[in-house]
Amino acid sequence: MDRVSSFDEPLKKLLGGATAKVMAEHLDLHTVGDLLHHYPRRYEERGKLTALADLPLDEHVTVVAQVADARILMFNNGRGKRLEVTLTDGSGRLQLVFFGHGVHKPHKELLPGRQAMFAGKVSVFNRKMQLAHPTYQLLDASDADEATEAVDAFAGRLLPIYPACKQLDSWRIAKAVDAVLPSAREAVDPLPASLREGRGFTPLPEALLKVHRPQTKADVEDARARLKWDEAFVLQVALARRRYADTQLPAVARRPTPDGLLDAFDAKLPFTLTEGQQKVSKEIFDDLATEHPMHRLLQGEVGSGKTMVALRAMLVVVDAGGQAAMLAPTEVLAQQHHRSITEMMGELAEGGMLGGSDRGTKVVLLTGSMGMAARRQALLDLVTGEAGIVIGTHALIEDKVQFHDLGLVVVDEQHRFGVEQRDALRSKGKQPPHLLVMTATPIPRTVAMTVFGDLETSVLDQLPAGRSPIASHVVPAKDKPHFLSRAWERVREEVENGHQAYVVCPRIGDDAEEEKKGRAKKKGPEEDPDKRPPLAVLEIADELRRGALAGLVVEVLHGRMHPDEKDDVMRRFAAGDVHVLVATTVIEVGVNVPNATAMVIMDADRFGVSQLHQLRGRVGRGSAPGLCLLVSEAHEASPARARLSAVAATLDGFELSRIDLEQRREGDVLGQAQSGVRSSLRMLTVIDDEEVIAAAREEAVAVVAADPELEHLPELRTVLAALLDKDREEYLDKG
């Protein structure tokens, strides 16, 4: 075990307390191994200057540039002193500014012609990019000993530029790496020898040396290729082991019964299932028929008929004597699912009731806000087995809820549930129930392999017959106010033609807390003081009632309304009594009103790409075409507008999810809950490394199939144990 211990050594032993403290607090680096896996973000060639023209605003950057000019300016009637230094690199210029007592040293050292590395946060002053009080290291001053050392260290080499923070510059991190680099020789190599040799990979110690201190660009490529593989492979082995362990669990096989509930349901369907729905149903039915729990992810475009597929799976389980539970993230959505499922089933959902079918079952709803009597009855129906299907929110997970024989758990919009919630529901079965996870957020293949890697995947990519195309347009409210007036006219026209509309806003607008949060946010020095708070549901609804949509029935819907009130509004909207519903994103998933044909999204630039796609999917659900208007005050050339144009240009959710991922990178995609993956993915990028991830998955599956306990691969076991500490286990459980 000694070989691991130098990697586990705390940094404070080698670097001193102050540096180690900054590394722990600001960069989450605690051990020698952590620092060795803190790879350079990029490399500068000595003498080659960074493009100052491309500096990102508000980011902590390191640049190599030459001093063009330096001057001291007085202000405050001579009482204040400021040093302004202009840097150049052939692509652009950048201003540095030092104040007060901080001007003396740089004034002596930063002479025209000198070259140095500078680090600081890019800000804008008087419309010019600047770094205020940057730290710097001279690269070409021969008189100072320290500078000579710097030249020797960097001469002829690629300079590694590390992800840094305000308290610790890139070159100080480089010095710390020098101190721990000898330990790289003791790196435990997780790749089995046959795989390493078969793919011709550089040995791990050499890859670590090359990534931190490359002599050539080829060194960097070599090292990156190897380190990416390590990350992808170790993660895929962890997921493959989890899938393998799941296949070892027992479950009750649930097979379709001839002439049962499913056949009766299929016989009364007024339409035929799409080819996709039939194919995916078969995959699910095959899984349900085995004696190991199904773990399947069902991805489907908005409106592709996932609920229908899930309902048929639930009916198979009820036919086989079990019960099925559907877990929804919000009450609005649970009520919506309950309503649409009971409508689809008709008398089959009234088992044991007068007028109900003798082949039917009871479909019950269970949410936190139900009255005591209704709740007591629902709980009784579950424990006796009277109710074959239950639909609910996290209220289903409470200890009081007991099932007669839970056979299938369907989780809607998985990304909103934590592992504890999913597992708590699964533990309510006598044996582990089958699990079907549904999402309408299209997930690129690589993310599915990484984030949902312990689930088999089914995709529904056909829209059912009768769904209409949705036309989307960006409405530039600031540049062309008459476009916004036209948008409200279009809404009125839709209503006059017998249809309905949604208006979506980012904020509710009724809450002191909300205002306070907004104000606290605005106070930051980086905030643009002219930027107004996001538009609010209550204000916009009032404006529309008084102005552009006067005379129409305009109602509001948001998350802080009483559940009965929400249900009442949704019911009246579904019945056509409400013309226009002004809402927050509570309508984002699952709300199904086929008569709603238009949607206006206010401040659309404040929503993410996937969210806009989800929202847009609420219209065009019937035979009339849908219209989605994205209202924005963002400037035409801004990234926000580019994002909106991308959404307007395509209805392909998978294409949009790719754009979304490229813009956000994986930090946000894998999210906080997946922190285990975040902290273990340093080199691998989920969007760019599809081939690596796919190949690593294949190798991992083969390794685990041959040796599930990894008895013959002690190094891989050691590295896995380090990756799967408590936090990261939870990531994998998140599924």
Coordinates of C-alpha atoms in Angstrom, one line a residue, residues 221-653:
E221 CA -1.0 15.3 -27.0
D222 CA 0.5 12.1 -25.7
A223 CA -0.3 12.9 -22.1
R224 CA -3.8 14.2 -22.8
A225 CA -4.7 11.1 -24.8
R226 CA -3.6 8.8 -21.9
L227 CA -5.1 10.9 -19.1
K228 CA -8.5 11.2 -20.8
W229 CA -8.6 7.4 -21.2
D230 CA -7.9 6.9 -17.5
E231 CA -10.8 9.1 -16.5
A232 CA -13.2 7.6 -19.0
F233 CA -12.2 4.0 -18.2
V234 CA -12.3 4.3 -14.4
L235 CA -15.7 6.0 -14.5
Q236 CA -17.1 3.4 -17.0
V237 CA -15.8 0.5 -14.9
A238 CA -17.6 2.0 -11.9
L239 CA -20.9 2.2 -13.9
A240 CA -20.4 -1.2 -15.4
R241 CA -19.9 -2.7 -11.9
R242 CA -23.1 -1.0 -10.8
R243 CA -25.0 -2.4 -13.8
Y244 CA -23.6 -5.8 -13.1
A245 CA -24.6 -5.7 -9.4
D246 CA -28.1 -4.7 -10.4
T247 CA -28.4 -7.7 -12.7
Q248 CA -27.5 -9.9 -9.7
L249 CA -30.5 -8.6 -7.7
P250 CA -33.7 -10.7 -7.6
A251 CA -37.0 -9.2 -8.9
V252 CA -40.4 -10.7 -9.7
A253 CA -40.8 -11.2 -13.4
R254 CA -44.0 -9.4 -14.6
R255 CA -45.3 -10.8 -17.9
P256 CA -48.3 -9.6 -19.9
T257 CA -51.5 -11.6 -19.2
P258 CA -53.6 -12.5 -22.3
D259 CA -57.1 -10.8 -22.2
G260 CA -56.0 -8.7 -19.2
L261 CA -56.1 -5.0 -18.5
L262 CA -53.4 -4.2 -21.2
D263 CA -55.4 -5.9 -24.0
A264 CA -58.6 -4.2 -22.9
F265 CA -56.8 -0.8 -22.9
D266 CA -55.2 -1.4 -26.3
A267 CA -58.5 -2.4 -27.7
K268 CA -60.1 1.0 -26.8
L269 CA -57.3 3.2 -28.0
P270 CA -58.6 5.5 -30.7
F271 CA -55.2 5.5 -32.6
T272 CA -52.4 3.1 -33.4
L273 CA -49.1 3.4 -31.5
T274 CA -46.1 4.7 -33.5
E275 CA -43.4 2.3 -34.6
G276 CA -41.2 3.9 -32.0
Q277 CA -43.7 3.3 -29.2
Q278 CA -44.1 -0.3 -30.2
K279 CA -40.3 -0.9 -30.3
V280 CA -39.7 0.8 -27.0
S281 CA -42.7 -1.0 -25.4
K282 CA -41.2 -4.3 -26.5
E283 CA -37.8 -3.5 -24.9
I284 CA -39.6 -2.6 -21.7
F285 CA -41.8 -5.7 -21.7
D286 CA -38.8 -7.9 -22.3
D287 CA -37.0 -6.3 -19.3
L288 CA -40.1 -6.7 -17.1
A289 CA -40.3 -10.4 -17.9
T290 CA -36.8 -11.2 -16.4
E291 CA -36.1 -12.0 -12.8
H292 CA -33.7 -9.1 -12.3
P293 CA -34.9 -5.5 -11.9
M294 CA -35.2 -3.4 -15.1
H295 CA -33.2 -0.2 -15.0
R296 CA -34.2 1.7 -18.1
L297 CA -34.0 5.3 -19.2
L298 CA -36.7 6.4 -21.6
Q299 CA -35.8 9.6 -23.5
G300 CA -38.4 11.1 -25.6
E301 CA -38.9 14.4 -27.4
V302 CA -41.6 16.6 -25.9
G303 CA -44.9 15.0 -27.0
S304 CA -43.4 11.8 -28.3
G305 CA -45.9 9.8 -26.2
K306 CA -43.7 8.6 -23.3
T307 CA -46.6 8.6 -20.9
M308 CA -48.5 6.2 -23.1
V309 CA -45.5 3.8 -23.1
A310 CA -45.1 4.1 -19.3
L311 CA -48.8 3.5 -18.8
R312 CA -48.8 0.3 -20.9
A313 CA -45.8 -0.9 -18.8
M314 CA -47.7 -0.2 -15.6
L315 CA -50.7 -2.1 -16.9
V316 CA -48.5 -5.2 -17.6
V317 CA -47.4 -5.1 -14.0
V318 CA -51.0 -4.7 -12.7
D319 CA -52.0 -7.6 -14.9
A320 CA -49.2 -9.7 -13.3
G321 CA -50.6 -9.0 -9.8
G322 CA -48.3 -6.1 -8.9
Q323 CA -48.6 -2.4 -8.4
A324 CA -47.0 0.5 -10.2
A325 CA -46.0 3.9 -8.8
M326 CA -45.3 7.0 -10.9
L327 CA -43.2 9.7 -9.2
A328 CA -43.6 13.3 -10.5
P329 CA -41.5 16.3 -9.5
T330 CA -44.4 18.7 -8.8
E331 CA -48.0 18.6 -7.7
V332 CA -49.2 20.3 -10.9
L333 CA -47.5 17.5 -12.9
A334 CA -48.7 14.7 -10.6
Q335 CA -52.3 16.0 -11.0
Q336 CA -51.8 16.4 -14.7
H337 CA -50.6 12.8 -15.1
H338 CA -53.4 11.4 -12.9
R339 CA -56.0 13.3 -15.0
S340 CA -54.6 12.2 -18.3
I341 CA -54.1 8.6 -17.3
T342 CA -57.6 8.2 -15.8
E343 CA -59.0 9.8 -19.0
M344 CA -57.0 7.5 -21.2
M345 CA -58.1 4.4 -19.2
G346 CA -61.8 5.4 -18.8
E347 CA -63.8 2.7 -17.0
L348 CA -60.7 0.6 -16.7
A349 CA -59.5 3.1 -14.0
E350 CA -62.6 2.5 -11.9
G351 CA -61.9 -1.0 -10.7
G352 CA -64.2 -2.0 -7.9
M353 CA -66.5 1.0 -8.5
L354 CA -70.0 1.2 -9.8
G355 CA -69.8 1.3 -13.6
G356 CA -66.1 0.3 -13.5
S357 CA -64.8 -2.5 -15.6
D358 CA -64.4 -5.9 -13.9
R359 CA -60.9 -6.0 -15.5
G360 CA -60.1 -2.5 -14.2
T361 CA -58.0 -1.3 -11.3
K362 CA -58.1 1.8 -9.1
V363 CA -55.8 4.7 -10.1
V364 CA -55.1 6.9 -7.0
L365 CA -53.3 10.2 -6.6
L366 CA -51.2 10.9 -3.5
T367 CA -49.7 14.4 -2.9
G368 CA -48.7 16.4 0.2
S369 CA -51.6 18.8 0.1
M370 CA -54.5 16.3 -0.1
G371 CA -57.1 16.4 2.5
M372 CA -56.9 13.9 5.4
A373 CA -59.9 11.8 4.3
A374 CA -58.8 11.4 0.7
R375 CA -55.2 10.7 1.8
R376 CA -56.4 8.0 4.3
Q377 CA -58.4 6.3 1.5
A378 CA -55.5 6.4 -0.9
L379 CA -53.1 4.9 1.7
L380 CA -55.7 2.1 2.4
D381 CA -56.1 1.4 -1.3
L382 CA -52.3 1.0 -1.7
V383 CA -51.8 -1.3 1.3
T384 CA -54.7 -3.6 0.4
G385 CA -53.7 -3.7 -3.3
E386 CA -57.1 -2.3 -4.4
A387 CA -55.1 0.5 -6.2
G388 CA -53.0 -1.0 -9.0
I389 CA -51.6 2.4 -10.0
V390 CA -50.6 5.4 -7.8
I391 CA -49.3 8.7 -9.1
G392 CA -47.8 11.1 -6.7
T393 CA -45.0 13.5 -5.7
H394 CA -42.3 12.8 -3.1
A395 CA -45.3 12.3 -0.6
L396 CA -45.1 8.7 -2.0
I397 CA -41.8 8.2 -0.3
E398 CA -42.9 8.9 3.3
D399 CA -42.7 6.0 5.8
K400 CA -46.5 5.8 6.2
V401 CA -46.9 4.8 2.6
Q402 CA -47.0 1.0 2.2
F403 CA -47.7 -1.1 -0.9
H404 CA -49.3 -4.5 -1.2
D405 CA -46.8 -5.5 -3.9
L406 CA -44.8 -2.8 -5.6
G407 CA -43.6 -4.1 -9.0
L408 CA -42.6 -1.0 -11.0
V409 CA -41.5 2.5 -10.2
V410 CA -41.7 5.1 -13.0
V411 CA -39.8 8.3 -12.3
D412 CA -40.7 11.3 -14.5
E413 CA -38.0 14.0 -15.1
Q414 CA -35.3 12.1 -13.3
H415 CA -32.9 15.1 -13.0
R416 CA -35.2 16.6 -10.4
F417 CA -34.9 13.7 -7.9
G418 CA -32.0 12.8 -5.7
V419 CA -30.8 9.3 -5.0
E420 CA -32.3 9.0 -1.5
Q421 CA -35.8 9.7 -2.9
R422 CA -35.5 7.1 -5.7
D423 CA -34.0 4.5 -3.4
A424 CA -36.6 5.1 -0.6
L425 CA -39.3 4.4 -3.1
R426 CA -37.6 1.3 -4.4
S427 CA -37.1 -0.1 -0.9
K428 CA -40.9 -0.3 -0.6
G429 CA -41.1 -3.4 -2.7
K430 CA -40.8 -6.9 -1.2
Q431 CA -38.1 -7.4 -3.7
P432 CA -36.4 -4.6 -5.7
P433 CA -39.1 -3.3 -8.2
H434 CA -38.4 -2.6 -11.8
L435 CA -37.4 1.0 -12.6
L436 CA -38.3 3.1 -15.6
V437 CA -36.8 6.7 -15.7
M438 CA -38.4 9.1 -18.2
T439 CA -37.0 12.4 -19.4
A440 CA -38.1 14.9 -22.1
T441 CA -34.8 16.6 -22.0
P442 CA -32.9 15.1 -24.9
I443 CA -29.5 14.0 -23.7
P444 CA -26.5 13.6 -26.1
R445 CA -25.3 10.1 -26.3
T446 CA -22.0 10.8 -24.4
V447 CA -23.8 12.4 -21.5
A448 CA -26.3 9.5 -21.4
M449 CA -23.3 7.1 -21.3
T450 CA -21.7 9.1 -18.5
V451 CA -24.4 10.6 -16.3
F452 CA -27.0 7.8 -16.9
G453 CA -24.4 5.1 -17.4
D454 CA -26.1 2.6 -15.1
L455 CA -29.3 2.6 -17.1
E456 CA -30.1 1.0 -20.4
T457 CA -31.4 3.6 -22.8
S458 CA -34.5 3.7 -25.0
V459 CA -35.2 6.6 -27.3
L460 CA -38.6 7.8 -28.7
D461 CA -37.8 10.1 -31.6
Q462 CA -41.0 10.0 -33.6
L463 CA -43.9 12.3 -33.0
P464 CA -47.3 10.6 -32.8
A465 CA -49.7 11.2 -35.7
G466 CA -51.7 14.4 -35.2
R467 CA -49.0 16.4 -33.6
S468 CA -48.4 19.7 -35.5
P469 CA -45.2 21.5 -36.3
I470 CA -44.3 24.6 -34.1
A471 CA -43.1 27.8 -35.8
S472 CA -40.6 29.7 -33.5
H473 CA -39.5 33.3 -33.9
V474 CA -37.3 35.7 -31.9
V475 CA -39.0 39.0 -31.1
P476 CA -36.4 41.7 -30.5
A477 CA -38.4 43.9 -28.1
K478 CA -35.7 46.6 -27.6
D479 CA -34.7 47.1 -31.2
K480 CA -38.2 46.7 -32.7
P481 CA -41.0 47.4 -30.1
H482 CA -43.6 47.1 -32.9
F483 CA -42.7 43.4 -33.1
L484 CA -43.9 43.0 -29.5
S485 CA -47.2 44.7 -30.3
R486 CA -47.6 42.3 -33.2
A487 CA -46.9 39.4 -30.9
W488 CA -49.9 40.3 -28.7
E489 CA -52.0 40.7 -31.8
R490 CA -51.1 37.2 -32.9
V491 CA -52.2 35.9 -29.4
R492 CA -55.5 37.7 -29.8
E493 CA -55.9 36.2 -33.3
E494 CA -55.3 32.7 -31.9
V495 CA -58.0 33.2 -29.2
E496 CA -60.4 34.6 -31.8
N497 CA -59.9 31.3 -33.8
G498 CA -61.0 29.4 -30.7
H499 CA -57.5 28.6 -29.4
Q500 CA -55.6 29.5 -26.2
A501 CA -52.1 30.8 -25.3
Y502 CA -49.4 30.7 -22.7
V503 CA -47.3 33.6 -21.6
V504 CA -44.2 32.6 -19.6
C505 CA -42.1 34.8 -17.3
P506 CA -39.0 34.1 -15.3
R507 CA -40.3 35.5 -12.0
I508 CA -43.5 35.5 -9.9
G509 CA -43.1 39.0 -8.6
D510 CA -45.1 38.8 -5.4
D511 CA -42.5 38.2 -2.8
A512 CA -40.3 40.4 -0.6
E513 CA -37.7 37.5 -0.5
E514 CA -37.6 37.4 -4.2
E515 CA -37.0 41.2 -4.4
K516 CA -34.4 41.0 -1.7
K517 CA -32.5 38.3 -3.6
G518 CA -32.7 40.3 -6.7
R519 CA -31.3 43.4 -4.9
A520 CA -28.5 41.4 -3.2
K521 CA -27.5 40.0 -6.6
K522 CA -27.6 43.5 -8.2
K523 CA -25.2 44.9 -5.7
G524 CA -22.2 43.1 -7.0
P525 CA -19.7 45.4 -8.6
E526 CA -19.7 43.3 -11.7
E527 CA -23.5 43.7 -12.2
D528 CA -24.7 46.1 -14.9
P529 CA -26.6 48.7 -12.9
D530 CA -28.9 49.3 -15.9
K531 CA -30.0 45.7 -16.1
R532 CA -33.5 45.4 -14.9
P533 CA -34.8 42.5 -12.8
P534 CA -36.5 39.7 -14.9
L535 CA -40.2 40.2 -15.9
A536 CA -42.7 38.9 -13.4
V537 CA -45.9 36.9 -13.9
L538 CA -48.2 39.1 -11.8
E539 CA -47.0 42.4 -13.4
I540 CA -47.2 41.1 -16.9
A541 CA -50.7 39.6 -16.3
D542 CA -51.9 43.0 -15.0
E543 CA -50.5 44.9 -17.9
L544 CA -52.0 42.4 -20.4
R545 CA -55.5 42.6 -18.8
R546 CA -55.4 46.4 -18.9
G547 CA -53.7 46.7 -22.3
A548 CA -52.9 44.4 -25.2
L549 CA -55.3 41.6 -24.2
A550 CA -58.1 43.6 -22.6
G551 CA -61.4 41.7 -22.7
L552 CA -59.8 38.2 -22.7
V553 CA -59.8 35.9 -19.7
V554 CA -56.2 36.1 -18.4
E555 CA -55.2 34.0 -15.4
V556 CA -51.9 33.3 -13.6
L557 CA -50.2 30.1 -12.5
H558 CA -47.1 29.8 -10.3
G559 CA -45.5 27.6 -7.7
R560 CA -46.5 29.6 -4.6
M561 CA -50.2 29.3 -5.2
H562 CA -52.3 27.0 -3.1
P563 CA -52.5 23.5 -4.7
D564 CA -56.3 23.7 -5.0
E565 CA -56.0 27.1 -6.6
K566 CA -53.4 25.8 -9.1
D567 CA -55.5 22.7 -9.9
D568 CA -58.6 24.9 -10.4
V569 CA -56.8 27.3 -12.9
M570 CA -55.3 24.3 -14.8
R571 CA -58.8 22.6 -15.0
R572 CA -60.4 25.8 -16.3
F573 CA -57.6 26.3 -18.8
A574 CA -57.9 22.7 -20.0
A575 CA -61.7 23.2 -20.3
G576 CA -61.1 26.3 -22.5
D577 CA -62.6 28.8 -20.0
V578 CA -59.3 30.7 -19.7
H579 CA -57.9 32.2 -22.8
V580 CA -54.4 33.1 -21.7
L581 CA -52.4 31.6 -18.9
V582 CA -49.5 33.7 -17.6
A583 CA -47.2 31.3 -15.8
T584 CA -43.7 30.6 -14.5
T585 CA -41.9 27.4 -15.6
V586 CA -44.3 25.3 -13.6
I587 CA -45.8 24.5 -17.0
E588 CA -42.5 23.3 -18.3
V589 CA -43.1 19.6 -18.1
G590 CA -46.2 17.5 -18.7
V591 CA -48.9 20.1 -19.0
N592 CA -51.1 18.9 -21.8
V593 CA -53.7 21.2 -23.3
P594 CA -54.1 20.4 -27.1
N595 CA -56.1 23.5 -27.7
A596 CA -53.2 25.8 -26.6
T597 CA -51.5 26.9 -29.8
A598 CA -49.4 30.0 -29.0
M599 CA -46.7 30.7 -26.4
V600 CA -45.0 34.0 -25.7
I601 CA -41.8 33.6 -23.6
M602 CA -40.8 36.9 -22.0
D603 CA -37.1 37.6 -21.3
A604 CA -36.4 34.4 -23.2
D605 CA -32.7 35.0 -22.9
R606 CA -32.9 34.3 -19.2
F607 CA -33.8 30.6 -19.8
G608 CA -31.5 27.8 -20.9
V609 CA -31.8 26.2 -24.3
S610 CA -33.2 22.9 -23.1
Q611 CA -35.7 24.8 -20.9
L612 CA -37.0 26.8 -23.9
H613 CA -37.3 23.6 -25.9
Q614 CA -39.3 22.0 -23.0
L615 CA -41.6 25.1 -22.7
R616 CA -42.2 25.3 -26.4
G617 CA -43.4 21.7 -26.4
R618 CA -46.5 22.8 -24.5
V619 CA -48.0 24.1 -27.8
G620 CA -48.8 22.4 -31.1
R621 CA -50.1 19.4 -29.1
G622 CA -53.3 19.1 -31.2
S623 CA -54.1 19.3 -34.9
A624 CA -53.6 23.1 -35.2
P625 CA -50.0 24.3 -35.7
G626 CA -48.2 25.8 -32.8
L627 CA -46.5 29.2 -32.5
C628 CA -43.7 30.1 -30.1
L629 CA -42.4 33.7 -29.8
L630 CA -39.2 34.3 -27.9
V631 CA -39.2 37.9 -26.6
S632 CA -35.8 39.3 -25.7
E633 CA -34.1 42.6 -25.2
A634 CA -30.7 41.1 -25.7
H635 CA -28.4 42.8 -28.2
E636 CA -28.4 41.3 -31.7
A637 CA -24.7 40.3 -31.6
S638 CA -24.8 38.8 -28.1
P639 CA -24.4 35.1 -27.2
A640 CA -27.9 35.2 -25.6
R641 CA -29.4 36.1 -29.0
A642 CA -27.4 33.5 -30.8
R643 CA -28.8 30.9 -28.4
L644 CA -32.4 32.1 -29.1
S645 CA -31.8 32.0 -32.8
A646 CA -30.6 28.4 -32.5
V647 CA -33.8 27.4 -30.6
A648 CA -35.9 29.2 -33.3
A649 CA -34.1 27.4 -36.1
T650 CA -34.6 23.8 -35.1
L651 CA -37.2 21.6 -33.4
D652 CA -34.6 18.8 -33.0
G653 CA -34.1 18.4 -29.2

